[in-house]
Coordinates of C-alpha atoms in Angstrom, one line a residue:
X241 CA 96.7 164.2 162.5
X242 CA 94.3 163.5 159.7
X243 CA 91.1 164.9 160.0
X244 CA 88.4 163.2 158.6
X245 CA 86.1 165.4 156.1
X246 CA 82.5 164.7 155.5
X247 CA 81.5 164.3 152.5
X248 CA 78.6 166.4 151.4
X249 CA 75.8 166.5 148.7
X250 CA 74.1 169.9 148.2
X251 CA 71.0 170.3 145.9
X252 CA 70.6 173.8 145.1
X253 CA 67.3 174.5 144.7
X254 CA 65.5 177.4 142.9
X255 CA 62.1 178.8 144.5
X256 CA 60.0 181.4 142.5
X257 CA 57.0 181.4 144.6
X258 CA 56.8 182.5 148.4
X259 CA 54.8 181.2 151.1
X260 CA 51.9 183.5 151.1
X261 CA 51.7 183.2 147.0
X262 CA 51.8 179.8 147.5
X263 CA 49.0 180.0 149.8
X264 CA 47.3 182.6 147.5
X265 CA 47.4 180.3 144.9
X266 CA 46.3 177.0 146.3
X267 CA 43.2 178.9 147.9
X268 CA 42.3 180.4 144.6
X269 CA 42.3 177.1 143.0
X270 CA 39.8 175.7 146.2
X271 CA 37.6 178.6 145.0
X272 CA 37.6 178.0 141.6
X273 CA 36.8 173.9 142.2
X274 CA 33.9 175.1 145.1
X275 CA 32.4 178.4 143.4
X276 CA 32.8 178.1 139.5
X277 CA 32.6 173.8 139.5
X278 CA 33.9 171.5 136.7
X279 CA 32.1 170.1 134.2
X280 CA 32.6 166.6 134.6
X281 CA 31.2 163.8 131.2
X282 CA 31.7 160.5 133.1
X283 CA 29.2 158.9 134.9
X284 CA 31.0 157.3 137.1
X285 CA 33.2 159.8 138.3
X286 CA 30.0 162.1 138.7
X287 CA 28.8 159.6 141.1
X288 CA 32.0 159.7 143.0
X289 CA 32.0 163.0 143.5
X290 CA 28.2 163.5 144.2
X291 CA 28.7 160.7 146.7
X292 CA 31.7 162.2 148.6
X293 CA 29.5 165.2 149.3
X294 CA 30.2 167.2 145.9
X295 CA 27.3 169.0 144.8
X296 CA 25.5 169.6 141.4
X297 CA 24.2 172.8 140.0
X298 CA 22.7 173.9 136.3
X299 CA 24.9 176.2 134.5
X300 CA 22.6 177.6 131.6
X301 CA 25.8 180.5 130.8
X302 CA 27.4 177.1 129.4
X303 CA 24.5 176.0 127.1
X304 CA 21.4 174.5 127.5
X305 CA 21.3 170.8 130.1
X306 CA 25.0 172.3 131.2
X307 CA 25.4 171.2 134.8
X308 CA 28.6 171.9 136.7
X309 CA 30.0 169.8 139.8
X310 CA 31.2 172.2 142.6
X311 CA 33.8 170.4 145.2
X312 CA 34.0 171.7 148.3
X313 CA 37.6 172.2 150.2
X314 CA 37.8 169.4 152.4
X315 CA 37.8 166.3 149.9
X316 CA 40.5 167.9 148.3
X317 CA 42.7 168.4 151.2
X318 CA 41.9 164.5 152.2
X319 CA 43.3 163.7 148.8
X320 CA 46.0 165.4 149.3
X321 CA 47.0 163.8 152.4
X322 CA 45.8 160.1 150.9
X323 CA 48.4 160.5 148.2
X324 CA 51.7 159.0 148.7
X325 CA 55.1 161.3 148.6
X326 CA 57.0 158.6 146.4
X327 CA 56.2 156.7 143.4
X328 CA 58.6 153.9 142.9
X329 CA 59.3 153.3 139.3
X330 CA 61.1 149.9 137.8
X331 CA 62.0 149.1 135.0
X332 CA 60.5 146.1 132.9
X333 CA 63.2 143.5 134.4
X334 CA 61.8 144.6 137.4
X335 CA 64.6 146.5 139.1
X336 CA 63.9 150.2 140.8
X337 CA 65.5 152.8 138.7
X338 CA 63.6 155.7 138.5
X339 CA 61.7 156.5 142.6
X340 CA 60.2 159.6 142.1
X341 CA 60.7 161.5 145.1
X342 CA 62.4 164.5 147.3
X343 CA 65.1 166.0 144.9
X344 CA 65.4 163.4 142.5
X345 CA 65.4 164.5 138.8
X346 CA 64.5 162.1 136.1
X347 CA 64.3 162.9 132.0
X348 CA 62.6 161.6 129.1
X349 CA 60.9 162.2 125.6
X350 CA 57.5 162.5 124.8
X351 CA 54.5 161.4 122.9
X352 CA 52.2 161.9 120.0
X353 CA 54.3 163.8 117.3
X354 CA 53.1 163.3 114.1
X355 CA 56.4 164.1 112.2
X356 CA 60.1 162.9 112.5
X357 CA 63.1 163.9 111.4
X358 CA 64.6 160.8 109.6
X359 CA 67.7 160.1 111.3
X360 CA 69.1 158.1 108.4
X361 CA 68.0 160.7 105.1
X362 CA 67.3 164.1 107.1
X363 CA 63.7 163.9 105.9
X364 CA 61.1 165.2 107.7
X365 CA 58.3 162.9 107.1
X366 CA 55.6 160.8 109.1
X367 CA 55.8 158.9 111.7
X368 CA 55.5 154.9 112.2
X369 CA 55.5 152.6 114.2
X370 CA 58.9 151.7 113.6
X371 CA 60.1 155.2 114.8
X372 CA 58.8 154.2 118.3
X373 CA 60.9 151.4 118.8
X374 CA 63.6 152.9 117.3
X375 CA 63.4 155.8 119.7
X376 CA 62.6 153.8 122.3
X377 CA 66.5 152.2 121.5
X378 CA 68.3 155.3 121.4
X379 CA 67.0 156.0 125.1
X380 CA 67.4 153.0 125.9
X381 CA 71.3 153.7 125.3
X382 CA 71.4 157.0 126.5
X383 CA 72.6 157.6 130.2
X384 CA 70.7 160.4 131.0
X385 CA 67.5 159.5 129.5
X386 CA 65.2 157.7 132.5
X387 CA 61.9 156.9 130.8
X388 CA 60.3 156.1 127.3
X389 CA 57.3 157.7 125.7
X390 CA 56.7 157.3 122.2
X391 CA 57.6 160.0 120.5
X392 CA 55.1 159.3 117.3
X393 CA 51.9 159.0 116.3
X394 CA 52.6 156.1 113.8
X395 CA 51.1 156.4 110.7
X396 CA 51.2 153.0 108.4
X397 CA 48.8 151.0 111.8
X398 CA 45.1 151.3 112.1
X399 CA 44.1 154.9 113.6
X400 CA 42.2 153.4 116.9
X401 CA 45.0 151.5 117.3
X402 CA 48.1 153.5 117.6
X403 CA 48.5 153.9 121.3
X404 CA 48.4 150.0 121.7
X405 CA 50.9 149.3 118.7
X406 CA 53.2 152.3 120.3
X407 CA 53.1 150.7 123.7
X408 CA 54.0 147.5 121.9
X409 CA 57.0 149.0 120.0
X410 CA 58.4 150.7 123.0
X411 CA 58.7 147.5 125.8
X412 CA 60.0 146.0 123.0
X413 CA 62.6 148.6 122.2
X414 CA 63.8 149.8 125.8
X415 CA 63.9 148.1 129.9
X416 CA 63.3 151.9 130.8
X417 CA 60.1 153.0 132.9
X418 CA 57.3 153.3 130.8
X419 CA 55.0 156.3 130.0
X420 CA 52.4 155.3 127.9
X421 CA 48.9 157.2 126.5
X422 CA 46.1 155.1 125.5
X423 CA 42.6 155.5 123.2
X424 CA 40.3 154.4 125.4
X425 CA 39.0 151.7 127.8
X426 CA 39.8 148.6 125.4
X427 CA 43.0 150.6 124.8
X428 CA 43.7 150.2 128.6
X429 CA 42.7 146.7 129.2
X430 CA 44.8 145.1 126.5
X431 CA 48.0 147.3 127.5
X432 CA 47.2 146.2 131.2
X433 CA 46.9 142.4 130.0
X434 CA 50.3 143.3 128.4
X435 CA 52.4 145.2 131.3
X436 CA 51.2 142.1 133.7
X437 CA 53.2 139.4 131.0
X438 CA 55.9 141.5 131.2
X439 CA 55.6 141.5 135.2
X440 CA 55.1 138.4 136.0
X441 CA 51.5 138.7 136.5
X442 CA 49.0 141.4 138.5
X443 CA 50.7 141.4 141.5
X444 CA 54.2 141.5 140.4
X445 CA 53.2 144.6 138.2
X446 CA 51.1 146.4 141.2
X447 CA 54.8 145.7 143.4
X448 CA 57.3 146.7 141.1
X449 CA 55.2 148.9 138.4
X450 CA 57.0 149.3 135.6
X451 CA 54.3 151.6 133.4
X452 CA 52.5 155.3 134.4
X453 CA 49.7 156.2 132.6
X454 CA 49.9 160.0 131.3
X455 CA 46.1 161.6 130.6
X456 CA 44.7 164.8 130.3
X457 CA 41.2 166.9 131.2
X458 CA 40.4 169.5 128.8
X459 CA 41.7 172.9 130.4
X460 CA 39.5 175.0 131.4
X461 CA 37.4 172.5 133.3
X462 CA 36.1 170.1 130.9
X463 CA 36.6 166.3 132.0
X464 CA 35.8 164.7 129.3
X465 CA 34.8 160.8 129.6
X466 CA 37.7 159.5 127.5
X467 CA 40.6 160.5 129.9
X468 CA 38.7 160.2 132.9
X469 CA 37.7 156.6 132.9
X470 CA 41.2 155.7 132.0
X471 CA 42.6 157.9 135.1
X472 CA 39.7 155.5 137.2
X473 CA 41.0 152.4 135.5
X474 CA 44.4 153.0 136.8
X475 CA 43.4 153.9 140.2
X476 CA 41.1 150.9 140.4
X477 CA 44.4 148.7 139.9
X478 CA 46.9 151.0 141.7
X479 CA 48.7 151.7 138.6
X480 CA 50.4 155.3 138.6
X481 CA 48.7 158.2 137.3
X482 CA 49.6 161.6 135.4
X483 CA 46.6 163.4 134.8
X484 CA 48.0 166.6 133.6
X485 CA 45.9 169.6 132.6
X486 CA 47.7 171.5 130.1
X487 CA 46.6 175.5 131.1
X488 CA 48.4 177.2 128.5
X489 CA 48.5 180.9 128.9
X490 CA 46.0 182.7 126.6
X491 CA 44.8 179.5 125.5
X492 CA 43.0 177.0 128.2
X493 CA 44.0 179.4 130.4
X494 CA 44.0 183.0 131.4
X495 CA 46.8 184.9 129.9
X496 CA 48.8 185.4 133.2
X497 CA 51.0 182.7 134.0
X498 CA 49.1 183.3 138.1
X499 CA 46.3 182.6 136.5
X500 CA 47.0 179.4 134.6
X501 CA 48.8 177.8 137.1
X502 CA 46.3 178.7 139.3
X503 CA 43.0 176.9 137.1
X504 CA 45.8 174.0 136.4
X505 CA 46.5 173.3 139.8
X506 CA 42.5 173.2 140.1
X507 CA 42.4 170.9 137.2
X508 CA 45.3 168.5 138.8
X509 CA 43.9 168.1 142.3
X510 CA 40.3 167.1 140.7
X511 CA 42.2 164.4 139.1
X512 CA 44.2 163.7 142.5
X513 CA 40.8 163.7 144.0
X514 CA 39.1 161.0 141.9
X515 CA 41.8 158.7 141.9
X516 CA 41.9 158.9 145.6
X517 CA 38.2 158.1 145.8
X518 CA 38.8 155.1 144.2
X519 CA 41.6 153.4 146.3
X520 CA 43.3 156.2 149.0
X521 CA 47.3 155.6 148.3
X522 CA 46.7 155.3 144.5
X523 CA 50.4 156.7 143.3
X524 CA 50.1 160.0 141.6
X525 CA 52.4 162.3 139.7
X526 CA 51.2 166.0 140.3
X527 CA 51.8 168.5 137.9
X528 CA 50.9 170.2 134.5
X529 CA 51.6 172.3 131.4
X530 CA 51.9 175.9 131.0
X531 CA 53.4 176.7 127.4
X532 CA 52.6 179.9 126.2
X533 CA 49.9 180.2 123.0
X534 CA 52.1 182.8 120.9
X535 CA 50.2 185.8 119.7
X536 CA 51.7 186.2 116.6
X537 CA 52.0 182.5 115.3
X538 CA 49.1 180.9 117.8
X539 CA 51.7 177.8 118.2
X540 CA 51.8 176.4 121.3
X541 CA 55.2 177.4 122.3
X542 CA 57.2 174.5 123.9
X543 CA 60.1 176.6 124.0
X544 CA 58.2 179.7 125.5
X545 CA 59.8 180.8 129.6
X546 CA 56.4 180.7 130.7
X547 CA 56.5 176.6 130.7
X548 CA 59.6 176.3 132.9
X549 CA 58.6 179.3 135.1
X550 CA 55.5 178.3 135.3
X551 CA 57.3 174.4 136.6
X552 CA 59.2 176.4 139.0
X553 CA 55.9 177.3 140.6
X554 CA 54.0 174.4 140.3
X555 CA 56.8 172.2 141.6
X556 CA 56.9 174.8 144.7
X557 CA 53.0 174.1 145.0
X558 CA 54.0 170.6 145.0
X559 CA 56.4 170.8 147.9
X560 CA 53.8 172.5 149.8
X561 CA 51.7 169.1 149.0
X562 CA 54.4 166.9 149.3
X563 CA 53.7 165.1 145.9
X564 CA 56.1 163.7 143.5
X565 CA 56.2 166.3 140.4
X566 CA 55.5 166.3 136.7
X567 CA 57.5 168.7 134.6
X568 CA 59.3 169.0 131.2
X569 CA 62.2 169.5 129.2
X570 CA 64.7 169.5 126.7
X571 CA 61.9 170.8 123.6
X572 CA 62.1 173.3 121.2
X573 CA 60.1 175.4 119.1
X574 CA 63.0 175.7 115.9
X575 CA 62.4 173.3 112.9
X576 CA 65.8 172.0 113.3
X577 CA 68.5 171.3 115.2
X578 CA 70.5 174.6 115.7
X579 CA 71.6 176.9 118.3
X580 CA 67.7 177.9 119.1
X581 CA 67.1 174.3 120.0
X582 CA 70.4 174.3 122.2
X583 CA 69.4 177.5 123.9
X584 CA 65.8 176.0 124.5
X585 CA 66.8 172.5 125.8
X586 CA 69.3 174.2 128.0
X587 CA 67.2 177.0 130.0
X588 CA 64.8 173.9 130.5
X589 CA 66.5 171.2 131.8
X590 CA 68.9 173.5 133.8
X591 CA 65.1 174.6 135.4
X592 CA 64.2 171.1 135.7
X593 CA 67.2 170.8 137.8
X594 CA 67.1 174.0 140.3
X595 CA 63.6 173.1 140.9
X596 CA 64.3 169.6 141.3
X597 CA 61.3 169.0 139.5
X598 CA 61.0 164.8 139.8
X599 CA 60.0 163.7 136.2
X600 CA 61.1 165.6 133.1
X601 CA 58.8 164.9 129.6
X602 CA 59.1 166.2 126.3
X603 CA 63.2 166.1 125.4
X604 CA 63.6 165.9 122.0
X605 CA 60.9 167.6 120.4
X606 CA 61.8 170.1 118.0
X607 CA 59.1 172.4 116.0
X608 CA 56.4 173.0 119.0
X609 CA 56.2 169.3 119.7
X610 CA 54.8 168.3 116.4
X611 CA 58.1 166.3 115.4
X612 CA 60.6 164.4 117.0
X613 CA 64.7 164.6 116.7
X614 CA 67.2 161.6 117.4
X615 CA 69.5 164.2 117.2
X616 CA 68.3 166.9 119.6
X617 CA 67.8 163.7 122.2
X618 CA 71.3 162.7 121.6
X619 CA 72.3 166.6 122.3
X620 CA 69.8 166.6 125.1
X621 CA 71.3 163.8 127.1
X622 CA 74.7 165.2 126.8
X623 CA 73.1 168.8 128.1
X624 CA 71.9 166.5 131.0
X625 CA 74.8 164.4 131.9
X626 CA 76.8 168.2 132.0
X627 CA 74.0 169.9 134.3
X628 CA 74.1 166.7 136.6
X629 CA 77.9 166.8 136.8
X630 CA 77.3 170.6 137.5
X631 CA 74.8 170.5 140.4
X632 CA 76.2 167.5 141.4
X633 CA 78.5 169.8 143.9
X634 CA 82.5 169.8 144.5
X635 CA 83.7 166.7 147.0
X636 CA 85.4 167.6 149.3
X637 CA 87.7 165.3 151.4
X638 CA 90.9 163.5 152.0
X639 CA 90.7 162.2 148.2
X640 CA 89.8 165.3 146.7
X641 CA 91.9 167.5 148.7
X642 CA 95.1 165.9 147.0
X643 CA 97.5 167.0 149.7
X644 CA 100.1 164.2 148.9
X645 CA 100.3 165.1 145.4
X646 CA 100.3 168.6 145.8
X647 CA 103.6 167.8 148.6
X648 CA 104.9 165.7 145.7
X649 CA 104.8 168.4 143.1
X650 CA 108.1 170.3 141.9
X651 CA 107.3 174.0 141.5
X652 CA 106.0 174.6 137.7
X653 CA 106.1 170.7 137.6
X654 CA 102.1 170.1 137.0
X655 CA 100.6 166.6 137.8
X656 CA 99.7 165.0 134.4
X657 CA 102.0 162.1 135.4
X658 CA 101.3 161.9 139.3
X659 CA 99.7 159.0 140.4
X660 CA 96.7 160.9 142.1
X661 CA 95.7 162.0 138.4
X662 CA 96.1 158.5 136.9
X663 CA 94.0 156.7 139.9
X664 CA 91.2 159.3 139.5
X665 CA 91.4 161.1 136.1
X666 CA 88.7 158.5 135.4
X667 CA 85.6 159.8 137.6
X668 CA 87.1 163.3 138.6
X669 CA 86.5 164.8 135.2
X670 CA 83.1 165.2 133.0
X671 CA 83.8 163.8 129.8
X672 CA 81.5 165.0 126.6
X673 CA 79.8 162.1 124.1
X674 CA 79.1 164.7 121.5
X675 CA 80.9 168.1 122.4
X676 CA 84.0 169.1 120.4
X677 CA 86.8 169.6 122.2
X678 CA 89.6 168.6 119.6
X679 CA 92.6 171.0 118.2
X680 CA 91.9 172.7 114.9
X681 CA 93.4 170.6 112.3
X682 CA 92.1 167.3 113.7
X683 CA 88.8 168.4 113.4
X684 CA 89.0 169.4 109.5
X685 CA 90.5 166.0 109.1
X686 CA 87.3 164.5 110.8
X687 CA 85.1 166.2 108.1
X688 CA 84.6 169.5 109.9
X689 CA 81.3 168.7 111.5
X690 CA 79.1 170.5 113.8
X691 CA 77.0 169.6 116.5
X692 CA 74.0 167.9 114.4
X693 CA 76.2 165.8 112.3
X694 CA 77.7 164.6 115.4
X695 CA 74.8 164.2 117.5
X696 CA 73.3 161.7 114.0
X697 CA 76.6 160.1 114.0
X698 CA 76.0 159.2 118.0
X699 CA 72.2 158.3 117.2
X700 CA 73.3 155.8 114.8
X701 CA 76.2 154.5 116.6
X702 CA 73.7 153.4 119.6
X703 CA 70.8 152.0 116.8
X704 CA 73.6 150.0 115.8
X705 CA 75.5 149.0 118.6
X706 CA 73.6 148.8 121.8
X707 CA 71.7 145.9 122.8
X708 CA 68.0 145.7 124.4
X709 CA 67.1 142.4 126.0
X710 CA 64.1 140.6 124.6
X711 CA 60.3 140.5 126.0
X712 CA 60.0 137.1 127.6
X713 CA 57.9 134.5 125.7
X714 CA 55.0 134.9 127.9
X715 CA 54.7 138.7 126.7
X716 CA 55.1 137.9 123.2
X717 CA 52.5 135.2 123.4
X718 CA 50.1 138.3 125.1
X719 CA 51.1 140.8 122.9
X720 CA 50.4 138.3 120.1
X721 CA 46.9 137.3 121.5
X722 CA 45.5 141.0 121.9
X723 CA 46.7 141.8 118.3
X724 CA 44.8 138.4 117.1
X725 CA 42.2 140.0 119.2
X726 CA 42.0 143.5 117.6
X727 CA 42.6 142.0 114.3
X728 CA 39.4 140.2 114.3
X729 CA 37.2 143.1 115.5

């Protein structure tokens, strides 16, 4: 009699906060938003708070006119339960790819880095525009890469301009969910007139939203107008949200990693707050950043434990708020692609994973985010695709279980010929892009080339091979119209 096996997926899951620290925390933060206040620049979001039932006091410790906005408890825990538990995520052809939610775990790069490691001289030089949409193709061919973000801070287009000519450069050069930064307001209306060619129109891009904005208040408490109006724009138009304080420990933030997380998660839930006040359901990604500000070097350490411990916490908090969950991974503080940036990428992403922390920024920085590696992306996604496959658990059932073959077997006879290995060698084994695994003398004969060499060798393989369908017409006719637009002032 055969007995029918159910087959199982497990997600081991890493907690590094209990229930009454949890607690401990998420009161101290409702203490720091009701008894120290924010200090909040827009106008519009100090109206939204006043009118809530916020309150205003004079803070003359802060300088002269200093006012601070106190919040009391209660609109925060309405926001909390306003925000949805899921943020569906599409790509630009419009097809759901990336729902963040429960123990799903997505990975992507980053933004902003002024430098770049040429992947075509080995130069470090600066970034341009073209970097972007090149970058934006690699991911676009990498498996285990989920989402786009630029990567650069491109340096041959006008300054006030970047962050539209970046979003421009990465629709262009990936389908993938879109995580884009913008300027200002103008910088926000012409992307948003953008993303809804690439839609189909509003509607179509409010259904199936292919872009999340990623802003940031000034930690500790300073909401400054800039990122704030964008974070009301978004909510105003349902379009997903990351408004991620960045707490880092001994700089925006106390030096204990308690502490920081404890003024971030203060920092997060104003922003959750706002957007809710808005429109309640606007989709928000909760979370933050928590590198450490070295003492020695005062870089802000991407590859420092505090950041993925500190994720580990804040993703517990998030549970407890049953949010989806910002994080990051896959960065490193070396200047080049060695066994430092291999350690680095590793410990993070493998934390990403036991914390099942939703969406994963940042994978392929190397030198403390200020410059961005095709290669360490290339090694990154392999990391990844291995750490998946790991935590992916052991089947276990009729097919798996291979009793036929093993009654087939001769004694010392093995199973490379049996038919069981042939109709599943295909899926039942992880199988490396970039890791060695060849005999001694074959690998001379290849040009006895580490991991870096390889990893450029992929990067360029992908540029060269992999194709990215085109914008439609109607996007290039908007994308064309707003840069007509900005050229003429």
């Amino acid at each position: 009699m055969t007995v029918q096996i159910p087959i199982e997926t497990l997600h081991p899951t890493v907690r590094v906060l209990s229930d009454d620290q949890m607690q401990a925390i998420h009161n101290a933060s409702l203490d720091i938003l009701s008894g120290t206040g924010i200090v909040m620049k827009s106008e519009a979001a100090r109206e939204l708070l006043l009118d809530a039932g916020a309150w205003e006091v004079d803070d003359p410790a802060a300088g002269p006119g200093v006012k601070r906005i106190k919040i009391p408890e209660y609109l925060i825990l309405e926001a909390i339960g306003s925000a949805p538990s899921r943020i569906p995520m599409h790509n630009r052809l419009g097809e759901l790819t990336m729902p963040l939610e429960g123990n799903n775990v997505f990975f992507g790069p980053g933004s902003d880095c002024i430098y770049t490691m040429d992947v075509d001289t080995g130069a470090r030089r600066l970034g341009v525009a073209e970097d972007v949409q090149r970058i934006a193709h690699l991911c676009d061919g990498l498996d285990g890469i989920d989402f786009i973000m630029s990567m650069a801070t491109p340096s041959d287009v006008p300054t006030m301009d970047h962050y539209l000519h970046s979003f421009i450069r990465m629709i262009r050069g990936s389908v993938k969910p879109n995580l884009y930064t913008a300027n200002d307001l103008k910088d926000m209306e012409d992307i948003y007139q953008i993303a809804c060619a690439v839609a189909g129109g509003e509607g179509a891009l409010s259904e199936k939203p292919f872009l999340l904005l990623y802003a940031e208040p000034i930690s500790p408490l300073l909401f400054n107008e800039e990122s704030v109006d964008k974070l009301l724009f978004c909510a105003q138009r349902g379009i997903p949200v990351a408004y991620v304080p960045s707490p880092n420990t001994g700089g925006g933030a106390p030096i204990t990693l308690a502490g920081a997380i404890a003024l971030g998660n203060a920092e997060c839930l104003t922003g959750l707050l706002l957007s809710q006040l808005v429109r309640r359901g606007t989709p928000f990604l909760y979370g933050m950043n928590t590198a450490a500000l070295d003492m020695k070097s005062a870089i802000v350490a991407y590859g420092a434990p505090e950041w993925p411990l500190g994720m580990a916490a804040w993703t517990d908090l998030c549970r407890f708020y049953d949010l989806p969950v910002w994080g990051a991974a896959g960065a490193t503080d070396s200047k080049v692609v060695d066994a430092q940036a291999g350690i680095e990428a590793t410990v993070t992403i493998m934390t990403a994973f036991l914390t099942r922390c939703n969406l994963n920024h940042d994978v392929g920085y190397i030198e403390y985010g200020t410059t961005s590696s095709m290669e360490l992306l290339v090694i990154a996604d392999e990391i990844i695709r291995e750490v998946r496959f790991i935590l992916g658990g052991v089947e276990v059932s009729e097919r798996t279980l291979a009793r036929e073959a093993i009654h087939r077997a001769k004694p010392g006879g093995g199973f490379l010929a049996d038919n069981h290995t042939l109709d599943n060698w295909k899926w039942a084994q992880w199988r490396p892009e970039v890791i060695d695994r060849m005999r001694y003398d074959r690998w001379v004969k290849k040009g006895s080339k580490d991991m870096a060499a390889r990893a450029n060798e992929r990067a360029r393989q992908i540029l060269e091979e992999h194709e990215v369908p085109p914008l439609s017409q109607e996007a290039e006719e908007a994308i064309a119209d707003v840069l007509a637009r900005r050229a003429s002032g």
